[in-house]
Each structure stands twice: as C-alpha cells, then as structure tokens.
C-alpha cells in the first residue's frame, strides 16, 4: 500500500481552487471515490490525514476546496467563519461549487465515476446535504455534526442515501433542527438515517475542539461510533 497526496488545482468563477487528492497508488483499477468537505476553516492537515484513513480502506478521496486557493482560516483568527459565511449567503453559488468538485472527483483516474459518495464535517456536513439536495448522481453522503437548514429554493429529487451523525446537545443544530431535517428527508422519499449521540455537542470528531462555553467539544465515544457508522455505511453502498 502506497498512500499518495496530490495537489489538484482547478479554475472556477475566475478563481483558482486547491483541492487534495488522496489515494492508494498501488491499486491498478479504479475504486469508489469519496469527496471530503472540511469544516468552516477549510482544508488542513487534519482533513488530509482523515482522507488517508479512507484511502487505506480502499477509496480514492478528494479533499474539496470550496473557498479558493489560500483562503483558509484558523480558530485564532478574528473571524474564523469568514469564507463559510460568504457561501452561506449564496447557497446557489455553494451548490454550483459542490457540483463542480463532484465532477472533479469523478474525473480522477483513480476513481470509478459510477461509485461516488461524500462526507463532511460541520459546514462540510451542510455541504453534503446540499449536494444531495441538488439531485447529484451520488450513491450516498455522511454528515458529521452538520448544519441542517435547507437552501432558500426548491431541492431536486434526492437519489443519494444519507447518514446523519448528530450530537443531540449541539447548540448549532438543536433537536428541532434535526427533527425538521428528518421531516424534509421523509417528504423527499429518500433513504435516510440519523445517529444521535447523547451528551454530545458540536464538533465531536474534532480533536482540537475545546470550547465548552460554545458547545464545541471533542467527544471520543461519538467520534469512534460515528466513524464505524460511516465505514459500514460506505461498505454497504459499494460492496
């Protein structure tokens, strides 16, 4: 097994974007492809390391850049959600960028374009839902501690299967928003499931999350359980 990282530059909206392809270079045939959407800070080492875990399971991964090359923030910045907020204000632009990176994933030589899925964390959890709402030809999506508000326009028929991994005490996605998402997906007639973790807030998979006053805390049990749920969900999609 030889896990490779390959910087992937792509043009869109007059800007350059820098995504990261991660895959096992020892495989001789295309494998299922996974889009990975980072949290509000944008792509970073933790996302690339997570992608390597997925590559070791037999997937080719594209860690998607939705902001543009060099547009990244950290928790120490005055406004860590700066670039996320721009896309939250323009969900149509967000949807278009989601479609473009999905096409980029399917164009990777390492990927079987008929077998793709997406996972996302926090803002990335919203991204995978919006990708599914766009009617994308994608087998399934996994949202980890995502945000559930729908875009202000009609969704296309959802063909993807959905796994929602949700912290029940998440202040950014309180129980009523999870229930609203469940009603939305039920009305859409799609295949969905929600795994809710008790005594768990936002960012429960993020080892660096330590802001209990804001409800952002790493939760090892929920991280471990949601990872297993994702692994089994993806295996069920592609086996």
Coordinates of N, CA and C in Angstrom, one line a residue:
X1 N 0.8 -1.2 0.0 CA 0.0 0.0 0.0 C 0.9 1.3 0.0
X2 N 0.6 2.2 -0.9 CA 1.3 3.4 -1.0 C 0.3 4.6 -1.1
X3 N 0.1 5.3 0.0 CA -0.8 6.4 0.0 C -0.2 7.6 -0.5
X4 N -0.8 8.2 -1.5 CA -0.3 9.4 -2.2 C -1.2 10.6 -1.9
X5 N -0.6 11.8 -1.7 CA -1.3 13.0 -1.8 C -0.9 13.8 -3.1
X6 N -1.9 14.3 -3.7 CA -1.6 15.0 -5.0 C -2.5 16.3 -5.0
X7 N -1.8 17.4 -5.0 CA -2.5 18.7 -5.1 C -3.2 18.8 -6.4
X8 N -4.4 19.3 -6.4 CA -5.2 19.3 -7.6 C -5.8 20.8 -7.7
X9 N -5.2 21.5 -8.7 CA -5.7 22.9 -8.9 C -6.8 22.9 -10.0
X10 N -7.8 23.7 -9.7 CA -8.9 23.8 -10.7 C -9.4 25.2 -10.7
X11 N -9.9 25.6 -11.8 CA -10.4 27.0 -12.0 C -11.9 27.0 -12.0
X12 N -12.5 28.1 -11.3 CA -13.9 28.3 -11.2 C -14.2 29.7 -10.8
X13 N -15.2 30.3 -11.4 CA -15.6 31.7 -11.0 C -14.5 32.7 -11.1
X14 N -13.6 32.5 -12.0 CA -12.4 33.4 -12.2 C -11.4 33.2 -11.1
X15 N -11.5 32.2 -10.3 CA -10.5 32.0 -9.2 C -9.9 30.6 -9.3
X16 N -8.8 30.4 -8.6 CA -8.1 29.1 -8.6 C -8.4 28.4 -7.2
X17 N -8.7 27.1 -7.3 CA -9.0 26.4 -6.1 C -8.0 25.2 -6.0
X18 N -7.7 24.9 -4.7 CA -6.7 23.9 -4.5 C -7.2 22.8 -3.6
X19 N -7.6 21.7 -4.3 CA -8.1 20.5 -3.6 C -7.0 19.5 -3.5
X20 N -7.2 18.5 -2.7 CA -6.1 17.5 -2.4 C -6.7 16.1 -2.7
X21 N -6.1 15.4 -3.7 CA -6.4 14.0 -4.0 C -5.6 13.1 -3.1
X22 N -6.2 12.1 -2.5 CA -5.5 11.2 -1.6 C -5.9 9.8 -2.0
X23 N -5.0 8.9 -2.3 CA -5.4 7.5 -2.8 C -4.2 6.6 -2.6
X24 N -4.5 5.3 -2.8 CA -3.5 4.2 -2.7 C -3.0 4.0 -4.1
X25 N -1.8 4.4 -4.3 CA -1.2 4.3 -5.7 C -0.8 2.9 -6.1
X26 N -0.9 1.9 -5.2 CA -0.6 0.6 -5.6 C -1.8 -0.2 -6.2
X27 N -3.0 0.5 -6.2 CA -4.1 -0.2 -6.8 C -4.1 0.1 -8.3
X28 N -4.4 -1.0 -9.1 CA -4.3 -1.0 -10.5 C -5.6 -0.7 -11.2
X29 N -6.7 -0.7 -10.5 CA -8.1 -0.4 -11.1 C -8.8 0.7 -10.3
X30 N -9.7 1.4 -10.9 CA -10.4 2.5 -10.2 C -11.2 1.9 -9.1
X31 N -11.4 2.8 -8.1 CA -12.1 2.4 -6.8 C -13.2 3.5 -6.6
X32 N -14.1 3.2 -5.6 CA -15.1 4.2 -5.3 C -14.4 5.5 -4.8
X33 N -15.0 6.6 -5.2 CA -14.4 7.9 -4.8 C -15.2 8.6 -3.7
X34 N -14.5 9.3 -2.8 CA -15.2 10.0 -1.7 C -14.8 11.5 -1.7
X35 N -15.7 12.3 -1.8 CA -15.5 13.8 -1.5 C -15.4 14.0 0.0
X36 N -14.5 14.8 0.4 CA -14.4 15.1 1.8 C -14.5 16.7 1.9
X37 N -15.6 17.1 2.6 CA -15.7 18.6 2.8 C -15.3 18.9 4.2
X38 N -14.3 19.8 4.4 CA -13.9 20.2 5.7 C -14.8 21.1 6.5
X39 N -14.5 21.4 7.7 CA -15.3 22.3 8.5 C -15.1 23.8 8.0
X40 N -15.6 24.7 8.8 CA -15.6 26.1 8.4 C -14.2 26.7 8.1
X41 N -13.1 26.1 8.6 CA -11.8 26.6 8.5 C -11.2 26.3 7.1
X42 N -11.8 25.4 6.4 CA -11.2 25.0 5.1 C -10.3 23.8 5.3
X43 N -9.7 23.4 4.1 CA -8.9 22.2 4.2 C -7.6 22.4 4.9
X44 N -7.1 21.4 5.6 CA -6.0 21.4 6.5 C -5.4 20.0 6.7
X45 N -4.3 20.0 7.5 CA -3.7 18.7 7.7 C -4.6 17.6 8.3
X46 N -5.4 18.0 9.2 CA -6.3 17.0 9.8 C -7.3 16.4 8.8
X47 N -7.7 17.1 7.8 CA -8.5 16.6 6.7 C -7.7 15.6 5.8
X48 N -6.5 16.0 5.5 CA -5.7 15.1 4.7 C -5.4 13.8 5.4
X49 N -5.1 13.9 6.7 CA -4.9 12.7 7.5 C -6.1 11.8 7.5
X50 N -7.3 12.4 7.7 CA -8.6 11.6 7.6 C -8.7 11.0 6.3
X51 N -8.4 11.7 5.2 CA -8.5 11.2 3.9 C -7.6 10.0 3.7
X52 N -6.4 10.0 4.3 CA -5.5 8.9 4.2 C -6.1 7.6 4.9
X53 N -6.9 7.8 6.0 CA -7.6 6.7 6.6 C -8.6 6.1 5.6
X54 N -9.3 6.9 4.9 CA -10.3 6.4 3.9 C -9.6 5.7 2.8
X55 N -8.4 6.3 2.3 CA -7.7 5.7 1.3 C -7.2 4.3 1.7
X56 N -6.8 4.1 2.9 CA -6.4 2.8 3.4 C -7.5 1.8 3.4
X57 N -8.8 2.3 3.5 CA -9.9 1.4 3.4 C -10.3 1.0 2.0
X58 N -9.6 1.6 1.0 CA -9.8 1.2 -0.4 C -10.6 2.3 -1.2
X59 N -10.6 3.5 -0.8 CA -11.3 4.6 -1.5 C -10.2 5.6 -2.0
X60 N -10.6 6.3 -3.1 CA -9.8 7.5 -3.5 C -10.6 8.7 -3.1
X61 N -9.9 9.6 -2.5 CA -10.6 10.8 -1.8 C -10.1 12.1 -2.4
X62 N -11.1 13.0 -2.5 CA -10.8 14.4 -2.9 C -11.2 15.3 -1.7
X63 N -10.2 15.9 -1.1 CA -10.5 16.9 0.0 C -10.8 18.2 -0.8
X64 N -12.0 18.6 -0.7 CA -12.5 19.7 -1.6 C -12.2 21.1 -1.1
X65 N -11.7 21.9 -1.9 CA -11.6 23.3 -1.6 C -12.8 24.1 -2.2
X66 N -13.6 24.7 -1.4 CA -14.7 25.5 -1.9 C -14.5 27.0 -1.8
X67 N -13.4 27.4 -1.2 CA -13.2 28.8 -0.9 C -12.3 29.5 -1.9
X68 N -11.3 28.8 -2.4 CA -10.3 29.4 -3.3 C -8.9 29.2 -2.7
X69 N -7.9 29.2 -3.5 CA -6.5 28.9 -3.1 C -6.1 30.0 -2.1
X70 N -5.6 29.5 -1.0 CA -5.1 30.5 0.0 C -6.1 31.0 1.0
X71 N -7.4 30.7 0.7 CA -8.4 31.2 1.6 C -8.7 30.2 2.7
X72 N -8.0 30.3 3.8 CA -8.2 29.4 4.9 C -8.2 30.3 6.2
X73 N -8.8 29.8 7.2 CA -8.7 30.5 8.5 C -8.3 29.5 9.6
X74 N -8.1 30.1 10.8 CA -7.8 29.3 12.0 C -8.7 29.8 13.1
X75 N -8.8 29.0 14.2 CA -9.6 29.4 15.3 C -9.1 30.7 15.9
X76 N -7.8 31.0 15.7 CA -7.2 32.2 16.3 C -7.6 33.5 15.5
X77 N -8.1 33.3 14.3 CA -8.5 34.5 13.5 C -9.7 35.3 14.1
X78 N -9.7 36.6 13.9 CA -10.9 37.3 14.4 C -12.2 36.8 13.9
X79 N -12.2 36.3 12.6 CA -13.5 35.8 12.0 C -13.2 34.4 11.4
X80 N -13.1 33.3 12.1 CA -12.8 32.0 11.6 C -13.8 31.6 10.5
X81 N -15.0 32.0 10.6 CA -16.0 31.6 9.6 C -16.2 32.5 8.4
X82 N -15.2 33.4 8.1 CA -15.3 34.4 7.1 C -15.8 33.8 5.8
X83 N -15.0 32.8 5.3 CA -15.3 32.3 3.9 C -16.6 31.4 3.9
X84 N -16.8 30.7 5.0 CA -18.0 29.9 5.1 C -19.2 30.9 5.0
X85 N -19.2 32.0 5.7 CA -20.3 33.0 5.7 C -20.6 33.5 4.3
X86 N -19.6 33.7 3.5 CA -19.8 34.1 2.1 C -20.6 33.1 1.3
X87 N -20.4 31.8 1.5 CA -21.1 30.8 0.8 C -22.5 30.5 1.4
X88 N -22.6 30.7 2.8 CA -23.9 30.6 3.4 C -24.9 31.7 2.9
X89 N -24.3 32.8 2.5 CA -25.1 33.9 2.0 C -25.5 33.7 0.5
X90 N -24.9 32.8 -0.2 CA -25.2 32.5 -1.6 C -25.2 31.0 -1.8
X91 N -26.3 30.4 -1.4 CA -26.4 28.9 -1.5 C -26.4 28.4 -2.9
X92 N -26.9 29.3 -3.9 CA -26.8 28.8 -5.3 C -25.4 28.7 -5.7
X93 N -24.5 29.6 -5.3 CA -23.1 29.5 -5.6 C -22.5 28.3 -4.9
X94 N -22.8 28.1 -3.7 CA -22.3 26.9 -3.0 C -22.7 25.6 -3.7
X95 N -24.0 25.6 -4.2 CA -24.4 24.4 -4.9 C -23.6 24.2 -6.2
X96 N -23.4 25.3 -6.9 CA -22.6 25.1 -8.1 C -21.2 24.6 -7.8
X97 N -20.5 25.1 -6.8 CA -19.2 24.7 -6.4 C -19.2 23.2 -6.0
X98 N -20.3 22.8 -5.3 CA -20.4 21.4 -4.9 C -20.4 20.5 -6.1
X99 N -21.2 20.9 -7.1 CA -21.4 20.1 -8.3 C -20.0 20.0 -9.1
X100 N -19.3 21.1 -9.1 CA -18.0 21.1 -9.8 C -17.0 20.2 -9.2
X101 N -16.9 20.2 -7.8 CA -15.9 19.3 -7.2 C -16.3 17.9 -7.3
X102 N -17.6 17.6 -7.4 CA -18.1 16.3 -7.6 C -17.7 15.8 -9.0
X103 N -17.8 16.7 -10.0 CA -17.4 16.3 -11.3 C -15.8 16.1 -11.3
X104 N -15.1 16.9 -10.6 CA -13.7 16.8 -10.5 C -13.3 15.4 -9.9
X105 N -14.0 15.0 -8.8 CA -13.8 13.7 -8.3 C -14.0 12.6 -9.3
X106 N -15.1 12.7 -10.0 CA -15.4 11.6 -11.0 C -14.4 11.6 -12.1
X107 N -13.7 12.7 -12.4 CA -12.7 12.7 -13.5 C -11.4 12.2 -13.0
X108 N -11.2 11.9 -11.7 CA -9.9 11.4 -11.3 C -9.7 10.0 -11.9
X109 N -8.5 9.7 -12.4 CA -8.2 8.4 -13.0 C -8.3 7.3 -12.0
X110 N -8.1 7.6 -10.7 CA -8.2 6.6 -9.7 C -9.6 6.2 -9.3
X111 N -10.6 7.0 -9.7 CA -12.0 6.8 -9.3 C -12.9 6.2 -10.3
X112 N -13.7 5.2 -9.8 CA -14.8 4.7 -10.6 C -15.9 5.7 -10.6
X113 N -16.2 6.4 -11.7 CA -17.2 7.6 -11.6 C -18.6 7.1 -11.4
X114 N -18.9 5.8 -11.5 CA -20.2 5.4 -11.2 C -20.4 5.1 -9.7
X115 N -19.3 5.2 -8.9 CA -19.4 4.9 -7.5 C -18.8 6.0 -6.7
X116 N -19.6 7.0 -6.3 CA -19.0 8.1 -5.5 C -19.9 8.4 -4.3
X117 N -19.3 9.0 -3.3 CA -20.0 9.4 -2.1 C -19.3 10.6 -1.5
X118 N -19.9 11.2 -0.5 CA -19.3 12.4 0.1 C -19.5 12.3 1.6
X119 N -18.5 12.9 2.3 CA -18.6 13.1 3.8 C -18.3 14.5 4.1
X120 N -18.8 15.0 5.2 CA -18.5 16.4 5.6 C -18.6 16.7 7.0
X121 N -17.9 17.6 7.5 CA -17.8 17.9 9.0 C -18.2 19.4 9.2
X122 N -19.2 19.6 10.1 CA -19.7 20.9 10.4 C -20.2 21.6 9.2
X123 N -19.6 22.7 8.7 CA -20.0 23.3 7.4 C -20.0 22.3 6.3
X124 N -19.0 21.4 6.4 CA -19.0 20.3 5.4 C -20.2 19.4 5.5
X125 N -20.7 19.2 6.7 CA -22.0 18.5 6.8 C -23.1 19.1 6.1
X126 N -23.2 20.5 6.1 CA -24.2 21.2 5.3 C -23.9 20.9 3.8
X127 N -22.6 20.9 3.5 CA -22.3 20.8 2.0 C -22.8 19.4 1.5
X128 N -22.6 18.4 2.2 CA -23.0 17.1 1.7 C -24.6 17.0 1.6
X129 N -25.3 17.7 2.5 CA -26.7 17.7 2.4 C -27.2 18.5 1.2
X130 N -26.5 19.7 0.9 CA -26.8 20.5 -0.2 C -26.5 19.7 -1.5
X131 N -25.4 19.0 -1.5 CA -25.1 18.2 -2.7 C -26.2 17.2 -3.0
X132 N -26.6 16.5 -1.9 CA -27.7 15.5 -2.1 C -29.0 16.3 -2.6
X133 N -29.3 17.4 -2.0 CA -30.5 18.2 -2.4 C -30.4 18.7 -3.8
X134 N -29.2 18.8 -4.4 CA -29.0 19.2 -5.8 C -29.4 18.2 -6.8
X135 N -29.7 16.9 -6.3 CA -30.0 15.8 -7.1 C -28.8 15.2 -7.7
X136 N -27.7 15.4 -7.1 CA -26.4 14.8 -7.7 C -26.5 13.3 -7.8
X137 N -25.8 12.8 -8.8 CA -25.8 11.4 -9.1 C -24.7 10.8 -8.2
X138 N -25.0 10.7 -6.9 CA -24.0 10.2 -5.9 C -24.7 9.2 -5.1
X139 N -23.9 8.1 -4.7 CA -24.5 7.0 -4.0 C -25.0 7.3 -2.6
X140 N -24.2 8.1 -1.9 CA -24.6 8.4 -0.5 C -23.7 9.5 0.1
X141 N -24.2 10.1 1.2 CA -23.5 11.2 1.9 C -23.6 10.9 3.4
X142 N -22.5 11.4 4.1 CA -22.5 11.3 5.5 C -22.2 12.7 6.1
X143 N -23.1 13.2 6.9 CA -22.9 14.5 7.6 C -22.5 14.2 9.1
X144 N -21.3 14.8 9.4 CA -20.9 14.7 10.8 C -21.1 16.1 11.4
X145 N -21.9 16.2 12.5 CA -22.2 17.4 13.2 C -22.4 18.6 12.2
X146 N -23.3 18.3 11.3 CA -23.6 19.3 10.3 C -24.6 20.4 10.7
X147 N -24.9 21.3 9.7 CA -25.9 22.3 9.9 C -27.0 22.0 8.9
X148 N -28.3 22.0 9.3 CA -29.3 21.3 8.5 C -30.3 22.3 7.8
X149 N -30.1 23.6 7.9 CA -31.1 24.4 7.3 C -31.1 24.3 5.7
X150 N -32.2 24.1 5.1 CA -32.3 23.9 3.7 C -32.0 25.3 2.9
X151 N -31.6 25.2 1.7 CA -31.4 26.4 0.9 C -32.7 27.1 0.6
X152 N -32.7 28.4 0.3 CA -34.0 29.1 0.1 C -34.5 28.9 -1.3
X153 N -34.4 27.7 -1.9 CA -35.0 27.4 -3.2 C -35.3 25.9 -3.1
X154 N -36.1 25.5 -4.1 CA -36.5 24.1 -4.1 C -35.4 23.1 -4.4
X155 N -35.4 22.0 -3.7 CA -34.5 20.9 -3.9 C -34.9 20.0 -5.1
X156 N -33.9 19.4 -5.7 CA -34.2 18.4 -6.7 C -34.5 17.1 -6.0
X157 N -35.0 16.1 -6.7 CA -35.2 14.8 -6.1 C -33.9 14.2 -5.6
X158 N -33.9 13.8 -4.4 CA -32.7 13.2 -3.7 C -32.6 11.7 -4.0
X159 N -31.5 11.4 -4.7 CA -31.3 10.0 -5.0 C -30.3 9.3 -4.1
X160 N -29.5 10.1 -3.4 CA -28.4 9.6 -2.5 C -29.1 9.0 -1.3
X161 N -28.4 8.1 -0.7 CA -28.7 7.6 0.7 C -28.0 8.6 1.6
X162 N -28.6 8.8 2.8 CA -28.0 9.7 3.8 C -27.8 9.1 5.1
X163 N -26.6 9.4 5.7 CA -26.3 9.1 7.1 C -26.0 10.4 7.8
X164 N -26.8 10.7 8.9 CA -26.6 11.9 9.6 C -26.1 11.5 11.0
X165 N -24.9 11.9 11.3 CA -24.3 11.7 12.7 C -24.4 13.0 13.5
X166 N -25.2 13.0 14.5 CA -25.6 14.2 15.1 C -25.4 14.2 16.6
X167 N -24.8 15.2 17.2 CA -24.7 15.4 18.6 C -26.0 16.0 19.2
X168 N -26.7 15.3 20.0 CA -28.0 15.8 20.5 C -28.0 17.1 21.2
X169 N -26.9 17.4 21.8 CA -26.7 18.7 22.5 C -26.0 19.8 21.7
X170 N -26.0 19.6 20.4 CA -25.3 20.6 19.5 C -26.1 21.9 19.5
X171 N -25.5 23.0 20.0 CA -26.2 24.3 20.0 C -26.4 24.9 18.7
X172 N -25.6 24.5 17.7 CA -25.7 25.0 16.3 C -26.7 24.2 15.5
X173 N -27.1 23.0 16.0 CA -28.1 22.2 15.3 C -29.0 21.6 16.4
X174 N -29.8 22.3 17.1 CA -30.6 21.8 18.2 C -31.6 20.7 17.8
X175 N -32.2 20.0 18.7 CA -33.0 18.9 18.3 C -34.1 19.2 17.3
X176 N -34.7 20.5 17.4 CA -35.8 20.8 16.5 C -35.3 20.9 15.1
X177 N -34.0 21.3 14.9 CA -33.5 21.3 13.5 C -33.2 19.9 13.0
X178 N -32.8 19.0 13.8 CA -32.6 17.6 13.4 C -34.0 17.0 13.0
X179 N -35.0 17.3 13.8 CA -36.4 16.8 13.5 C -36.9 17.4 12.2
X180 N -36.6 18.7 12.0 CA -37.0 19.3 10.7 C -36.3 18.7 9.5
X181 N -35.0 18.3 9.7 CA -34.3 17.6 8.6 C -35.0 16.3 8.4
X182 N -35.3 15.5 9.5 CA -35.9 14.2 9.3 C -37.3 14.4 8.5
X183 N -38.0 15.4 8.8 CA -39.3 15.6 8.1 C -39.0 15.9 6.6
X184 N -38.0 16.8 6.4 CA -37.6 17.1 5.0 C -37.3 15.8 4.2
X185 N -36.4 15.0 4.8 CA -36.0 13.8 4.1 C -37.1 12.8 3.9
X186 N -37.9 12.7 4.9 CA -39.1 11.8 4.8 C -40.0 12.2 3.6
X187 N -40.3 13.5 3.6 CA -41.1 14.1 2.5 C -40.4 13.9 1.1
X188 N -39.1 13.9 1.1 CA -38.4 13.7 -0.1 C -38.4 12.2 -0.6
X189 N -38.8 11.3 0.3 CA -38.9 9.9 0.0 C -37.6 9.2 -0.2
X190 N -36.5 9.8 0.4 CA -35.2 9.2 0.2 C -34.8 8.2 1.3
X191 N -33.7 7.5 1.2 CA -33.2 6.6 2.1 C -32.3 7.3 3.1
X192 N -32.8 7.5 4.4 CA -32.0 8.2 5.3 C -32.0 7.6 6.7
X193 N -31.0 7.9 7.5 CA -30.9 7.5 8.9 C -30.1 8.6 9.7
X194 N -30.5 8.7 10.9 CA -29.9 9.7 11.8 C -29.4 8.9 13.0
X195 N -28.1 9.1 13.3 CA -27.5 8.5 14.6 C -27.3 9.7 15.5
X196 N -28.0 9.7 16.6 CA -27.9 10.9 17.5 C -27.1 10.4 18.8
X197 N -26.2 11.2 19.2 CA -25.3 10.8 20.3 C -25.6 11.7 21.5
X198 N -26.0 11.0 22.6 CA -26.4 11.8 23.8 C -25.2 12.4 24.5
X199 N -25.5 13.5 25.2 CA -24.4 14.3 25.9 C -23.3 14.7 25.0
X200 N -23.6 15.0 23.8 CA -22.6 15.3 22.7 C -23.0 16.6 22.0
X201 N -22.0 17.5 21.9 CA -22.3 18.8 21.3 C -21.8 18.9 19.8
X202 N -21.4 20.1 19.4 CA -20.9 20.3 18.1 C -19.4 19.9 18.0
X203 N -19.0 19.6 16.8 CA -17.5 19.3 16.5 C -17.0 18.1 17.3
X204 N -17.9 17.1 17.5 CA -17.4 16.0 18.3 C -16.4 15.1 17.7
X205 N -16.1 15.2 16.4 CA -15.0 14.5 15.8 C -13.7 15.2 15.7
X206 N -13.7 16.5 16.2 CA -12.5 17.4 16.0 C -11.7 17.3 17.3
X207 N -10.5 16.7 17.2 CA -9.6 16.6 18.3 C -9.2 17.9 18.9
X208 N -9.2 19.0 18.1 CA -8.8 20.3 18.6 C -10.0 21.1 19.2
X209 N -11.2 20.6 19.2 CA -12.3 21.4 19.7 C -12.3 21.3 21.2
X210 N -12.2 22.5 21.8 CA -12.2 22.6 23.3 C -12.8 24.0 23.7
X211 N -14.0 24.2 23.3 CA -14.7 25.4 23.7 C -16.1 25.1 24.3
X212 N -16.1 24.5 25.5 CA -17.3 24.0 26.1 C -18.3 25.1 26.3
X213 N -17.9 26.4 26.4 CA -18.8 27.5 26.6 C -19.6 27.7 25.3
X214 N -19.1 27.3 24.2 CA -19.8 27.4 22.9 C -20.4 26.1 22.4
X215 N -20.2 25.0 23.2 CA -20.8 23.7 22.9 C -20.0 23.0 21.8
X216 N -18.7 23.4 21.7 CA -17.8 22.7 20.7 C -16.8 21.9 21.5
X217 N -16.9 20.6 21.6 CA -16.0 19.8 22.4 C -15.8 18.4 21.7
X218 N -14.6 18.0 21.6 CA -14.3 16.7 21.1 C -14.9 15.6 22.0
X219 N -15.6 14.6 21.4 CA -16.2 13.6 22.2 C -15.7 12.2 21.7
X220 N -14.8 11.6 22.4 CA -14.1 10.4 21.8 C -15.1 9.3 21.5
X221 N -16.1 9.0 22.3 CA -17.0 7.9 22.1 C -17.9 8.2 20.8
X222 N -18.4 9.4 20.7 CA -19.1 9.8 19.5 C -18.3 9.8 18.2
X223 N -17.0 10.2 18.3 CA -16.1 10.1 17.2 C -15.9 8.7 16.8
X224 N -15.6 7.8 17.7 CA -15.4 6.4 17.4 C -16.6 5.7 16.8
X225 N -17.8 6.0 17.4 CA -19.0 5.4 16.9 C -19.4 5.9 15.6
X226 N -19.3 7.2 15.4 CA -19.7 7.7 14.1 C -18.7 7.3 13.0
X227 N -17.5 7.1 13.3 CA -16.5 6.6 12.3 C -16.9 5.2 11.8
X228 N -17.3 4.3 12.8 CA -17.7 3.0 12.5 C -19.0 3.0 11.7
X229 N -19.9 3.9 12.0 CA -21.1 4.0 11.3 C -20.9 4.4 9.8
X230 N -20.0 5.4 9.6 CA -19.6 5.8 8.3 C -18.9 4.7 7.5
X231 N -18.0 4.0 8.2 CA -17.3 2.9 7.5 C -18.3 1.8 7.0
X232 N -19.2 1.4 7.9 CA -20.2 0.4 7.5 C -21.2 0.9 6.4
X233 N -21.5 2.2 6.5 CA -22.4 2.8 5.5 C -21.8 2.8 4.1
X234 N -20.5 3.2 4.0 CA -19.8 3.2 2.8 C -19.6 1.8 2.2
X235 N -19.3 0.9 3.1 CA -19.2 -0.5 2.7 C -20.5 -1.1 2.1
X236 N -21.6 -0.7 2.7 CA -22.9 -1.1 2.3 C -23.3 -0.5 0.9
X237 N -22.8 0.8 0.7 CA -23.0 1.4 -0.6 C -22.3 0.7 -1.7
X238 N -21.1 0.2 -1.5 CA -20.2 -0.2 -2.6 C -19.9 -1.6 -2.6
X239 N -20.2 -2.4 -1.6 CA -19.9 -3.8 -1.7 C -20.8 -4.6 -2.6

